[in-house]
Coordinates of C-alpha atoms in Angstrom, one line a residue:
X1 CA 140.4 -117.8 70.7
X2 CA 138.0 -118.9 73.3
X3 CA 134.8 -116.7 73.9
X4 CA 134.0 -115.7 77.5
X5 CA 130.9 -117.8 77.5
X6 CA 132.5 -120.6 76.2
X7 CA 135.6 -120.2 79.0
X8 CA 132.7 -119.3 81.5
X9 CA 131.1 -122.8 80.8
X10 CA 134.5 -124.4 80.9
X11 CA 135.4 -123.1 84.6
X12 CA 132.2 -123.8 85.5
X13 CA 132.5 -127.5 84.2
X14 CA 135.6 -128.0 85.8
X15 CA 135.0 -126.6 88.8
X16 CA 131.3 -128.8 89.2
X17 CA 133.6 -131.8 88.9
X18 CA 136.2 -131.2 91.6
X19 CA 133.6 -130.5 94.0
X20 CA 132.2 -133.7 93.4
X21 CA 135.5 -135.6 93.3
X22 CA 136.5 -133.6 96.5
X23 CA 133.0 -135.2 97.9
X24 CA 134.3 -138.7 96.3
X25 CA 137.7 -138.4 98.0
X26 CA 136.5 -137.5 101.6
X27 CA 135.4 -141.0 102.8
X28 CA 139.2 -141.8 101.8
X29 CA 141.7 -139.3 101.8
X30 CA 140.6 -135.7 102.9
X31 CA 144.3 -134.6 101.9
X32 CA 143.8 -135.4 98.2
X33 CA 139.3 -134.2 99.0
X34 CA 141.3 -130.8 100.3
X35 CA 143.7 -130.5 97.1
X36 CA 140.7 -130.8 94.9
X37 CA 138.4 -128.4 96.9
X38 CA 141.6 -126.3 96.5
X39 CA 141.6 -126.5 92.6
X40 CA 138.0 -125.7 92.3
X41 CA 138.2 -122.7 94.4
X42 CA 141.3 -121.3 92.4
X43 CA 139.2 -122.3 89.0
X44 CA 136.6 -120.6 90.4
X45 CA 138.2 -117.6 91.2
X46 CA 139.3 -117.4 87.7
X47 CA 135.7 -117.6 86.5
X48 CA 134.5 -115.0 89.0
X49 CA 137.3 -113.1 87.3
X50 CA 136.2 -113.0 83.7
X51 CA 132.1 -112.6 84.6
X52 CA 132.1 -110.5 88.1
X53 CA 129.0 -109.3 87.2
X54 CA 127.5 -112.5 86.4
X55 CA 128.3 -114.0 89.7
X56 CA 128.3 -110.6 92.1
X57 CA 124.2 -110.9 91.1
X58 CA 124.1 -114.9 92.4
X59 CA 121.7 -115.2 95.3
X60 CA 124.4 -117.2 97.0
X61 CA 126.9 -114.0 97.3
X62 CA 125.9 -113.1 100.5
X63 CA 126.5 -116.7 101.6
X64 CA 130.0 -116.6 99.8
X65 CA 131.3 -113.2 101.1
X66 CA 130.4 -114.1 104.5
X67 CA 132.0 -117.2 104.5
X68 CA 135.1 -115.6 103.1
X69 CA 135.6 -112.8 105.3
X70 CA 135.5 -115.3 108.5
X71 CA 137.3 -117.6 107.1
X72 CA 140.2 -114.4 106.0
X73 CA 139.4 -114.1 109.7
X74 CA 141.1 -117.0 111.0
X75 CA 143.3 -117.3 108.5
X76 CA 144.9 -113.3 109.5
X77 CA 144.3 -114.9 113.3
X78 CA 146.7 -117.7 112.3
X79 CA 149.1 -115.5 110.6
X80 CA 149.4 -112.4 113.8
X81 CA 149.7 -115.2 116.8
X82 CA 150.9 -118.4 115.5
X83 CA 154.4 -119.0 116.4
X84 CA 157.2 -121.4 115.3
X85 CA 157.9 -122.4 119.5
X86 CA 154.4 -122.6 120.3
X87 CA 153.1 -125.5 122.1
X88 CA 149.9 -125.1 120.8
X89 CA 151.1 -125.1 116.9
X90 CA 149.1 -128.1 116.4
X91 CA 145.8 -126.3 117.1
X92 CA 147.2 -123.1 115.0
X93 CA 147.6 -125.4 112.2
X94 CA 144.0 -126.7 112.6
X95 CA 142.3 -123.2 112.2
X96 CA 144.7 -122.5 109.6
X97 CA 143.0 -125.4 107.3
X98 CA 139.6 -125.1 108.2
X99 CA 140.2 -121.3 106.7
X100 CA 141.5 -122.7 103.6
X101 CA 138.8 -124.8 103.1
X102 CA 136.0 -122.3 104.0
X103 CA 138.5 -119.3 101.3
X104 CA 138.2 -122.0 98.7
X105 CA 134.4 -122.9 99.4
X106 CA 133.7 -119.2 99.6
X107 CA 134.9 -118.6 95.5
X108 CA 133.2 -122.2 94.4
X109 CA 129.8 -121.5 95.9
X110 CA 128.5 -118.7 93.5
X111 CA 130.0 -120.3 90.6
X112 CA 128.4 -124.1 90.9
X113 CA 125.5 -122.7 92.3
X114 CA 124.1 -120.9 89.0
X115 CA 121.5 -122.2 87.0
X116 CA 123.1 -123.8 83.5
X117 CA 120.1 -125.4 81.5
X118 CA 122.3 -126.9 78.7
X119 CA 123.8 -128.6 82.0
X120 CA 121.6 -128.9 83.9
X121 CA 120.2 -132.9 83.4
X122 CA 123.9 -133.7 83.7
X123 CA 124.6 -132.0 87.2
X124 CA 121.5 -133.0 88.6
X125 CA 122.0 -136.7 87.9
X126 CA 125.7 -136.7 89.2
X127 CA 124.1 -135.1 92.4
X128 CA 121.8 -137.9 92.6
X129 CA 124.4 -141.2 91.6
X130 CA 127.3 -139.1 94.2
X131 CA 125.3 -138.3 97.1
X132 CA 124.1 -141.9 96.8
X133 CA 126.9 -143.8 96.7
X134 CA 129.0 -141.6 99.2
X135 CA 126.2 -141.8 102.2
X136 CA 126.3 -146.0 101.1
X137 CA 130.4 -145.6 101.5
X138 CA 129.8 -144.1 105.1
X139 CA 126.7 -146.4 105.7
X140 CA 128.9 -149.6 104.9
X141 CA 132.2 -148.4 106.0
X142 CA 130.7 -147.4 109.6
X143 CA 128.7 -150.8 110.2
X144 CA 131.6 -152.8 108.8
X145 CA 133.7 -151.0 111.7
X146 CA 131.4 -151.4 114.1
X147 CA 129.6 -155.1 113.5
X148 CA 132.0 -157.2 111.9
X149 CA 135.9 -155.7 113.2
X150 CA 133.9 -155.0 116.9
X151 CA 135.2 -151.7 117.1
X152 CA 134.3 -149.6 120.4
X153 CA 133.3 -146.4 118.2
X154 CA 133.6 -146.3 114.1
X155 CA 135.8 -143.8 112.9
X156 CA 135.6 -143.9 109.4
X157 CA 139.3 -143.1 108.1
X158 CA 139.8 -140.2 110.8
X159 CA 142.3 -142.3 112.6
X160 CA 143.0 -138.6 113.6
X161 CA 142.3 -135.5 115.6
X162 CA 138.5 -135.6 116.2
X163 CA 138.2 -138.9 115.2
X164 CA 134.2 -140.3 116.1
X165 CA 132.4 -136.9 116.2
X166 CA 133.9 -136.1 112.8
X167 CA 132.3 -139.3 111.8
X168 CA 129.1 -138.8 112.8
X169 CA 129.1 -135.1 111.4
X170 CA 130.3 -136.4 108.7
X171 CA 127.9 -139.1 107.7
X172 CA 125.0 -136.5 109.1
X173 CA 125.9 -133.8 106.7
X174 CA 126.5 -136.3 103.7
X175 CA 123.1 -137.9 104.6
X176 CA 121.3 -134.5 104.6
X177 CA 122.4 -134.0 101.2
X178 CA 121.5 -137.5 99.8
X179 CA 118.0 -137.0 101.5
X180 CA 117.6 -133.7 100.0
X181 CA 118.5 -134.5 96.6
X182 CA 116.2 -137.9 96.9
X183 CA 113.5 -135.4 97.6
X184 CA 114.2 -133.2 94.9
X185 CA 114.9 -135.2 92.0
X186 CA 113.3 -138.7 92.5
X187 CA 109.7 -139.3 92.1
X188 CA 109.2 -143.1 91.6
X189 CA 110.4 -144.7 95.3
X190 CA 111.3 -141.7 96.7
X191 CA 109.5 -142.4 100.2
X192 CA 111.0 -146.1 100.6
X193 CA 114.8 -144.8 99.0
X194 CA 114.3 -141.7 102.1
X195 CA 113.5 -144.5 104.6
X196 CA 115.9 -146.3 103.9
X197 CA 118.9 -144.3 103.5
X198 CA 117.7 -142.3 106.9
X199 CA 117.6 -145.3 109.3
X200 CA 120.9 -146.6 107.6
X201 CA 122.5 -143.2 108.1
X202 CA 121.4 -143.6 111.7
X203 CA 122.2 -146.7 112.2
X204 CA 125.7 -145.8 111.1
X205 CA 126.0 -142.5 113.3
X206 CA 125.3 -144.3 115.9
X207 CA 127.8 -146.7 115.3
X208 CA 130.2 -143.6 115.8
X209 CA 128.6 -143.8 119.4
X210 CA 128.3 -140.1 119.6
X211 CA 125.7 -138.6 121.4
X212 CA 125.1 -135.6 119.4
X213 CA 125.0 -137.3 116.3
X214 CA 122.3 -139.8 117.8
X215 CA 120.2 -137.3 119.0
X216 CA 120.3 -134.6 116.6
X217 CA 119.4 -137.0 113.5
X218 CA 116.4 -138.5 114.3
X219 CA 115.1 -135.1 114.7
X220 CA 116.0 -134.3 111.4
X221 CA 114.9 -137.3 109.7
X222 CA 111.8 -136.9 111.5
X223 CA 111.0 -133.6 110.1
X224 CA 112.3 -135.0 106.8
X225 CA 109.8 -137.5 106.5
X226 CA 106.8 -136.2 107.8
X227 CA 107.6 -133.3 105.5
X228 CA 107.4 -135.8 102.8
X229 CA 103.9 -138.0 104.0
X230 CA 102.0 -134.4 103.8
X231 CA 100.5 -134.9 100.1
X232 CA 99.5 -138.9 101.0
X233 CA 95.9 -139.7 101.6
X234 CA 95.2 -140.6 104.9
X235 CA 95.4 -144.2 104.5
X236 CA 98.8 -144.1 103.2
X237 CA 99.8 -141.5 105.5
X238 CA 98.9 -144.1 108.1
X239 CA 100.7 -146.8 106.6
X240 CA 104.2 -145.0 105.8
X241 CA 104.3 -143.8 109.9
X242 CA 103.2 -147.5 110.8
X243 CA 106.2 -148.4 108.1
X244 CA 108.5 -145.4 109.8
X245 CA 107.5 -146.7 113.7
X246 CA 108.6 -150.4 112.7
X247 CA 112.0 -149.6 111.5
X248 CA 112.5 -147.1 114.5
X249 CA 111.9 -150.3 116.9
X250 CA 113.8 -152.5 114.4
X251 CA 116.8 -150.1 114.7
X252 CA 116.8 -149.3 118.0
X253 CA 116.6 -153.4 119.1
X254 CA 120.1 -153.5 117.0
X255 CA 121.7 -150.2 118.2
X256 CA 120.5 -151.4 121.5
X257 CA 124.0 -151.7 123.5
X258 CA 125.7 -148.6 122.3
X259 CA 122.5 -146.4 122.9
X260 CA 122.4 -147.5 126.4
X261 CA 125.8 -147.4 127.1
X262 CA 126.1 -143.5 125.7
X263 CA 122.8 -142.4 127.7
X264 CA 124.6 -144.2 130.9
X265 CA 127.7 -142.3 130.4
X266 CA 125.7 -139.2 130.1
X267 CA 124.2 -139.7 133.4
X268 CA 127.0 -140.5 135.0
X269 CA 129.2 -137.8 134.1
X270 CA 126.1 -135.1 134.9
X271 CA 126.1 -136.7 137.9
X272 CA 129.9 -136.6 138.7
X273 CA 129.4 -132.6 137.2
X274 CA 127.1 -132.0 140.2
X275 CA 129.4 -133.2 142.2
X276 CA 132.0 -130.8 141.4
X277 CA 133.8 -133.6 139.5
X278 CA 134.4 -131.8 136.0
X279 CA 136.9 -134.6 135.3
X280 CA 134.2 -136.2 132.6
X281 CA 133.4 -135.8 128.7
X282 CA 129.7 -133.8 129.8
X283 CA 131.9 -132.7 133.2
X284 CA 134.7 -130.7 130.9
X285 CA 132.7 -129.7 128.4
X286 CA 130.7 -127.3 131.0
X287 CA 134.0 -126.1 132.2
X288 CA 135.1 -125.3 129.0
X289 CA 132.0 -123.1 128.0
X290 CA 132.6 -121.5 131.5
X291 CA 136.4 -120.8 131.4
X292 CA 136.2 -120.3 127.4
X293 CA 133.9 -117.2 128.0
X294 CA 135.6 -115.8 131.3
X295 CA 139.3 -115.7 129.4
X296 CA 137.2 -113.6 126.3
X297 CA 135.3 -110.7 128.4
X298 CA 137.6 -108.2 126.6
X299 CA 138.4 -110.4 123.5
X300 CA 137.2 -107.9 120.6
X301 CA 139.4 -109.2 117.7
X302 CA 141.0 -111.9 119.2
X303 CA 144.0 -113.1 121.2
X304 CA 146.3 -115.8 120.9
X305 CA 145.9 -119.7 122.4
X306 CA 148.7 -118.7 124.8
X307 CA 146.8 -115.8 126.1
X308 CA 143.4 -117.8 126.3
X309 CA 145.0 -120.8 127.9
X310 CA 147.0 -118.7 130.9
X311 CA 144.0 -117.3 131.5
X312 CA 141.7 -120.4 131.8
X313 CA 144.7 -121.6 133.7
X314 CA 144.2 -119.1 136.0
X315 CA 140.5 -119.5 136.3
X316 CA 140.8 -123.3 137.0
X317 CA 143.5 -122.4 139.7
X318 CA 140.8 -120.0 141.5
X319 CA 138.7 -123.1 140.8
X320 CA 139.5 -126.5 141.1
X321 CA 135.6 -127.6 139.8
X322 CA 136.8 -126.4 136.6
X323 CA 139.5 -128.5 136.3
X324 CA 138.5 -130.8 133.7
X325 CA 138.7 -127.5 131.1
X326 CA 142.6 -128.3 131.2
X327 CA 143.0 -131.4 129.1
X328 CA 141.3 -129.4 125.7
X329 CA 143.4 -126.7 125.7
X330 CA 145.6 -128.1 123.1
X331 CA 143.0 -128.1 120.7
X332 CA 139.7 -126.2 121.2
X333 CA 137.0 -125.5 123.4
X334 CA 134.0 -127.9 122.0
X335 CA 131.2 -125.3 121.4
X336 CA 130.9 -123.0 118.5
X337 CA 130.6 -119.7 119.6
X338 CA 132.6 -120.2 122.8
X339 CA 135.7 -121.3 120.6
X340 CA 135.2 -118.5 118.5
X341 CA 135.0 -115.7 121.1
X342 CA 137.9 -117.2 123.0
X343 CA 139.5 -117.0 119.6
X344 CA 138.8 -114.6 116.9
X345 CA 137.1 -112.7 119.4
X346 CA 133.6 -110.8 119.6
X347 CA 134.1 -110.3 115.8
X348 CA 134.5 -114.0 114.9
X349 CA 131.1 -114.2 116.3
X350 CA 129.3 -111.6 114.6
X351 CA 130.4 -112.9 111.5
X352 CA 129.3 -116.9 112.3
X353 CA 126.0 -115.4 112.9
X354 CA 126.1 -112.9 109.3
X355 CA 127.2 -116.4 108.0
X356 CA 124.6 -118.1 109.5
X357 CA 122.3 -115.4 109.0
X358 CA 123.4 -115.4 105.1
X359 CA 122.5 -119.7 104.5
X360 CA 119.2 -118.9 106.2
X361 CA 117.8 -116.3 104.0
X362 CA 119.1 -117.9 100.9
X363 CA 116.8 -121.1 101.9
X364 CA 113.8 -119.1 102.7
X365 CA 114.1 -117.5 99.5
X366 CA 114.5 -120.7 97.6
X367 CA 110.9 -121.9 99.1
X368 CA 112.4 -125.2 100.0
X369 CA 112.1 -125.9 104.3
X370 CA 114.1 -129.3 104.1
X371 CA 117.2 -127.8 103.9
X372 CA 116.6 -125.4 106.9
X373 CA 117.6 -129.3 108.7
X374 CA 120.9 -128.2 107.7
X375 CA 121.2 -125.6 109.5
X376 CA 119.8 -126.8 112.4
X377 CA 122.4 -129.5 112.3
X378 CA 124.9 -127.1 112.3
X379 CA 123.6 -125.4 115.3
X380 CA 123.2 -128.3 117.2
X381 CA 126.7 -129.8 116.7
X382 CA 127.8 -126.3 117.0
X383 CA 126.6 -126.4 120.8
X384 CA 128.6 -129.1 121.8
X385 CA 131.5 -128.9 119.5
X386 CA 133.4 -127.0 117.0
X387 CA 132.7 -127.3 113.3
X388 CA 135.4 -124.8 112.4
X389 CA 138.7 -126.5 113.0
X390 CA 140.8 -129.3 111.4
X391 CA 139.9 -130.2 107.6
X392 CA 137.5 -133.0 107.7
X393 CA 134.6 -131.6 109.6
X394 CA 134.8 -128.1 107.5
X395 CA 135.2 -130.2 103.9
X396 CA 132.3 -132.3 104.8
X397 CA 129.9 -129.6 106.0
X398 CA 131.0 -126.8 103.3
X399 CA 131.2 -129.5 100.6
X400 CA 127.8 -130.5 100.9
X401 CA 126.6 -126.7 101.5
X402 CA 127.7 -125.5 98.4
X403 CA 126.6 -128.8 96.1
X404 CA 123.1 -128.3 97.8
X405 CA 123.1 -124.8 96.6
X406 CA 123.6 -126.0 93.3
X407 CA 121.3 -128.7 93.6
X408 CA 118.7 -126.3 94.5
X409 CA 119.4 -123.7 92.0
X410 CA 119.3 -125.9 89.1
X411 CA 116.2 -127.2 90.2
X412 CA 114.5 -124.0 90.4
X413 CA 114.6 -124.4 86.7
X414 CA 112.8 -127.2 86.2

């Protein structure tokens, strides 16, 4: 008969590798990515069964029961109001599977996340070879979109739902991950393999042509590799931001058109917004934020889309600026914490902040400030849309959240 250990080793095994197929997968087909998130979470759960202990002490259970309680959240949400006539069922069905992704990422986390030594040079090379050649998928499979088939904005396979933000969030997430684990576990060409896979990454979000993604990155990147410079001499310090400033010119002389088209859109639409003409992608955002919060004054546990939407209806019939709020109200209203109040209510956003809260300490305990460009990420995609809803945006974020966690953990052993 099979010892616990030995089982213990065996879910843990198993469930390692469907996380990093489910990784594999999502360039492709996020159905089949979702089915094998699925599998590792229900492996998992078996594991967390036979050694509660062992995995009740992780120091990523505080990031695992807050995930799962929000994402029980949405999921009871989904169950009280969705109903079978509903016009919105399509946007019921989207909360539904981000919550099945974030239930199944809550059990996997604490499991792949503890240290193994005996597996330890095994994991952390398949962390390095899969983060690798996923961000090169996206990196290829973007430009090939966008330079040789001329397309307006690369999706990726997200012919779908949120289609080009999903892209860029996607390849962001992925890249953050690959940088990370560069950082970690390469020391011979670890600068030029960071420079390179950065202003690929970025020359491939911004191929997606959305503005969050293009802004937000370079940031992070930024930090990334100034982060990384610190223990050069000053001579090669010089020469690696000389290096850095180059490409930064090179890429933006290529990404030249789409980066001025996006920043001329932006000004358009702020100017049509100050003139009362919410009828734009900026211009409806700002209505949503406003209607989103006025419908969700009283919202303590939540209401459903039927309620929320009569009620922004309302508002935009008091208010013809805030018309542009109407044409998202079949999906959701493109800011974090605003979707979520008008949502799961006052509740849903306490516990995205605990959740939050919960990633933030577990970094600052692990000693290790490039990942806190993760969760910056998060909150800066968060502001202009919604990263809980639909299955590809939740798979790549959560994915690469809890493979980082076992990235870093297995590290620490070192």
């Amino acid at each position: 008969m099979m010892s616990k250990k030995v089982a213990d080793n065996v879910f843990y095994t198993i469930t390692t590798g469907l996380c990093f197929l489910a990784l594999l997968l999502l360039p492709f087909q996020q159905d089949f990515a979702m089915k094998s998130l699925r599998i590792a979470g229900e492996v998992a759960l078996l594991a967390i069964f036979i050694s509660p202990r062992k995995y009740l002490k992780s120091d990523t259970i505080y990031i695992a029961i807050s995930l799962l309680v929000l994402s029980v959240l949405y999921f009871a949400w989904f169950r009280i109001y969705k109903t079978p006539d509903s016009e919105y069922v399509g946007a019921y069905m989207n909360y539904r599977d981000w919550s099945l992704v974030g239930i199944f990422s809550a059990f996997t986390i604490p499991v792949i996340s503890t240290a193994r030594e005996q597996f330890k040079k095994l994991t952390n090379y398949a962390h390095l070879a899969i983060s690798l050649l996923v961000i090169a998928v996206y990196i290829v499979y973007s430009c090939y979109q966008y330079f040789i088939l001329h397309d307006t904005r690369a999706i990726l396979s997200l012919t779908y739902g949120p289609g080009a933000p999903a892209a860029a969030y996607t390849i962001t997430f992925i890249s953050l991950y690959s940088l990370i684990t560069v950082s970690t576990l390469v020391n011979k060409y670890r600068l030029p393999l960071l420079i390179l896979i950065g202003f690929a990454s970025f020359i491939a979000i911004s191929a997606t042509a959305t503005r969050a993604g293009m802004i937000t990155y370079p940031i992070l990147f930024a930090f990334i590799f100034w982060k990384e410079v610190q223990g050069y001499s000053s001579k090669q310090k010089k020469m690696c931001i000389y290096a850095f400033l180059a490409l930064a010119v090179v890429s933006a002389s290529v990404l030249h058109k789409p980066i001025v088209k996006r920043v001329n859109d932006l000004t358009a639409d702020i100017i049509k917004y100050n003139a009362n003409n919410s009828e734009t992608s900026v211009g409806a955002r700002f209505a949503m934020y406003k209607t989103g919060f006025e419908s969700s004054y009283n919202n303590v546990i939540g209401q459903p889309l039927e309620e929320r939407n009569e009620k922004i209806k309302s508002i935009i019939t008091n208010n013809k600026d805030l018309s542009g709020a109407r044409h998202y109200l079949d999906v959701h209203l493109h800011n974090q914490l605003i979707d979520t109040l008008s949502t799961t209510g006052w509740l849903g956003v306490i516990l995205n902040i605990l959740f939050l809260l919960a990633v933030i300490i577990y970094i600052h305990k692990q000693h290790f400030p490039l990942m806190y460009t993760y969760v910056v990420a998060m909150m800066m995609f968060s502001l202009s849309d919604t990263l809980t809803y639909s299955t590809p945006i939740p798979l790549a974020w959560l994915l690469t959240l809890a493979l980082m966690c076992s990235l870093m953990n297995n590290k620490s052993q070192n």
